[in-house]
C-alpha cells in the first residue's frame, strides 16, 4: 500500500516510451523519479543486432529528453557509464540505494524473465513494487484470460471478431462492414513486374543516434547485423510521420499485395511501423483509427483497411494475450521435437538460395522483414529443416528492430515453428518452393531448381518440405487440417521418398543444421 506523500521510483523500460505512463502509474513529477536503463545484458541475451540495439537506445534517449522537458526527473543510465552493472536488476538495485524510494512502480514488462528480474531486485532491496496493467493494449491480460477461459482452442479469428464488435471498428449496425469479417481471399496477389512501391520516409541519423552508435561501439563492438541503411523513426513525431505516410501512400495497395515478395523490395506496401508501435511511440488506437478513417473517406478499399486493422486489433492483441495467458515456460516449448542448429547464413546472409538471401539481407541491413518473408521464408525454412525452435526464436528476437518478447515468441515459436503444441496455429505453416515461386520473383535465376524435390540441384524448400511431412506424418495424421498434405505425400513413390530423405540429410550437413 502506498500513500500520496511517499517518494516513488518509476521504471520506464525501453519498450515503454508512451508519455502517459508516468502519470498512469500515479507518479508525481515534483516528488518522484523515473529510472531508464541501457544495459548490455539486453543486447546479449539473446544476441541482438546493432540495428535493434540502436533503435531501442536512440528512442529511449529521445524519450528521456522529452520527459525531462515535461518536468520529470529522470535517472538515465547510459550504456557506457563506468558504474553501469549492465543488468536491469543491478541498475534497479543501485537506483533504489541512491534515491531511497519508499516504493517502486512499473508498467507490466513485455517479458516474463524481465518481470521476474524487476520483482527480484525490489525484493532484494526490500522495497514494495506496484505493477500496473499496460494501458497501451486494447485487451488487457484479465480480459484476454476471460475470453480464453473454457475454450477448447484459442482461435484468432473469433478473438478478432469480438474485438471488432467491442471497439465498433468497421462495423455497420452490428454487422461487419461489407458483410464479411475477413477479406484475406482478396489479399494474395503477386506482382507480375517490378512493383514500384513508393519509398518509406527515411530520417537522418541525428546526434543522439550517433552518440548511441559510439557507445555501442565501445561496449558491444561485436553485435551482429550491419548499419547499412537507417530506416527507423526514433521519436513520436517521426513515428506519426511514418504512420501518416503509410495511410496516404501505401495502405491502398497493402491488402492486395501483403503476401507478395520481390527481390530488393523489402518494405513494399507494408506499414513499417512495427518498431515504433512495439516501443509504444505509437498507440494502436490512433493506428487503427487512421486506417478506418481512410476507408470511410473513400481513400482506401475495404480489403486493405480490413487486412491492416486485423493485424492491429486482432493478431497483435491475440498474440500478446497468448503470451500472458500461457505464462513463463511458453518460450521453451519444442512441440515437434526438433534439435537442429540455426545455419550460419542466418547471421551473414551468405547463401545461394535467392529467397533466403533477400529475406536475410533485409533483416541484416534494416532490422526488418515483412510478415510473409518472416513466416514463409526464414521461418518456414527453419521449421521444415528441423532447427530447434528456441534457437530460431532467439534469432528473431535479437535481429528484428521490433523484437519484444511478448510479440516475437508466440509469432516465432507458435506461428512460424509450430512448436507450441498448436496453440497459435492449428497446423504448421509449411510450404515448398512452389509457394515462394508463386508469391515472388526469387526463383528466376536461382541456382536451385524449384520444380525438383530431390537431388543436389533440387530447391531446398522442396526437399525439406517433403522430408518434414514424412518425418512427422504419424504426428500430423491426427490433424484433419493436414489431410490434403499427407495425401500428396502418399502419392510419392517410396524410392523417391528415400532420395528425398538422403537429399535432406545432405543439405542438413551442408548448412550446418545436422550438428544440433
Ligand atoms: Fe528459394 Fe527454391 Fe526458389 Fe531458390 S528455387 S529462390 S531456394 S524457393
Coordinates of N, CA, C and O and ligand atoms in Angstrom, one line a residue, residues 353-355 433 436 442-443 446 448-450 459-461, ligand 1:
X353 N 20.6 -19.7 -51.9 CA 19.1 -19.6 -52.1 C 18.7 -18.2 -52.2 O 18.8 -17.4 -51.3
X354 N 18.2 -17.8 -53.4 CA 17.9 -16.4 -53.6 C 16.8 -15.8 -52.7 O 16.9 -14.7 -52.2
X355 N 15.8 -16.6 -52.4 CA 14.8 -16.2 -51.5 C 15.3 -15.9 -50.1 O 15.0 -14.9 -49.5
X433 N 8.9 -24.8 -52.3 CA 9.3 -23.7 -53.1 C 8.2 -23.2 -54.1 O 8.3 -22.1 -54.5
X436 N 6.7 -20.1 -52.8 CA 7.7 -18.9 -52.9 C 7.7 -18.5 -54.4 O 7.7 -17.3 -54.7
X442 N 11.8 -14.6 -56.9 CA 13.0 -15.2 -56.4 C 13.5 -16.3 -57.3 O 14.7 -16.5 -57.4
X443 N 12.6 -17.2 -57.7 CA 13.1 -18.5 -58.3 C 13.7 -18.3 -59.6 O 14.5 -19.2 -60.0
X446 N 17.6 -18.5 -59.7 CA 18.1 -19.1 -58.5 C 18.9 -20.3 -59.0 O 18.6 -21.0 -60.0
X448 N 19.0 -23.1 -57.7 CA 18.3 -24.3 -57.5 C 17.1 -24.5 -58.4 O 16.6 -23.5 -58.9
X449 N 16.7 -25.7 -58.6 CA 15.5 -26.0 -59.5 C 14.3 -26.1 -58.6 O 14.1 -27.1 -57.9
X450 N 13.4 -25.1 -58.8 CA 12.2 -25.1 -58.0 C 11.2 -26.2 -58.4 O 10.2 -26.5 -57.6
X459 N 15.4 -27.6 -55.2 CA 15.1 -26.5 -54.3 C 15.1 -27.0 -52.9 O 14.3 -27.9 -52.5
X460 N 15.9 -26.5 -52.0 CA 16.0 -26.9 -50.6 C 14.6 -26.9 -49.9 O 14.3 -27.7 -49.0
X461 N 13.8 -25.9 -50.3 CA 12.4 -25.8 -49.7 C 11.6 -27.0 -50.1 O 10.8 -27.5 -49.3
Ligands
LIG1 FE1 14.1 -20.2 -52.9 FE2 13.9 -22.6 -54.0 FE3 13.0 -20.5 -55.4 FE4 15.7 -20.9 -55.0 S1 14.3 -22.2 -56.1 S2 14.5 -19.0 -54.7 S3 15.7 -21.8 -53.0 S4 12.2 -21.3 -53.4

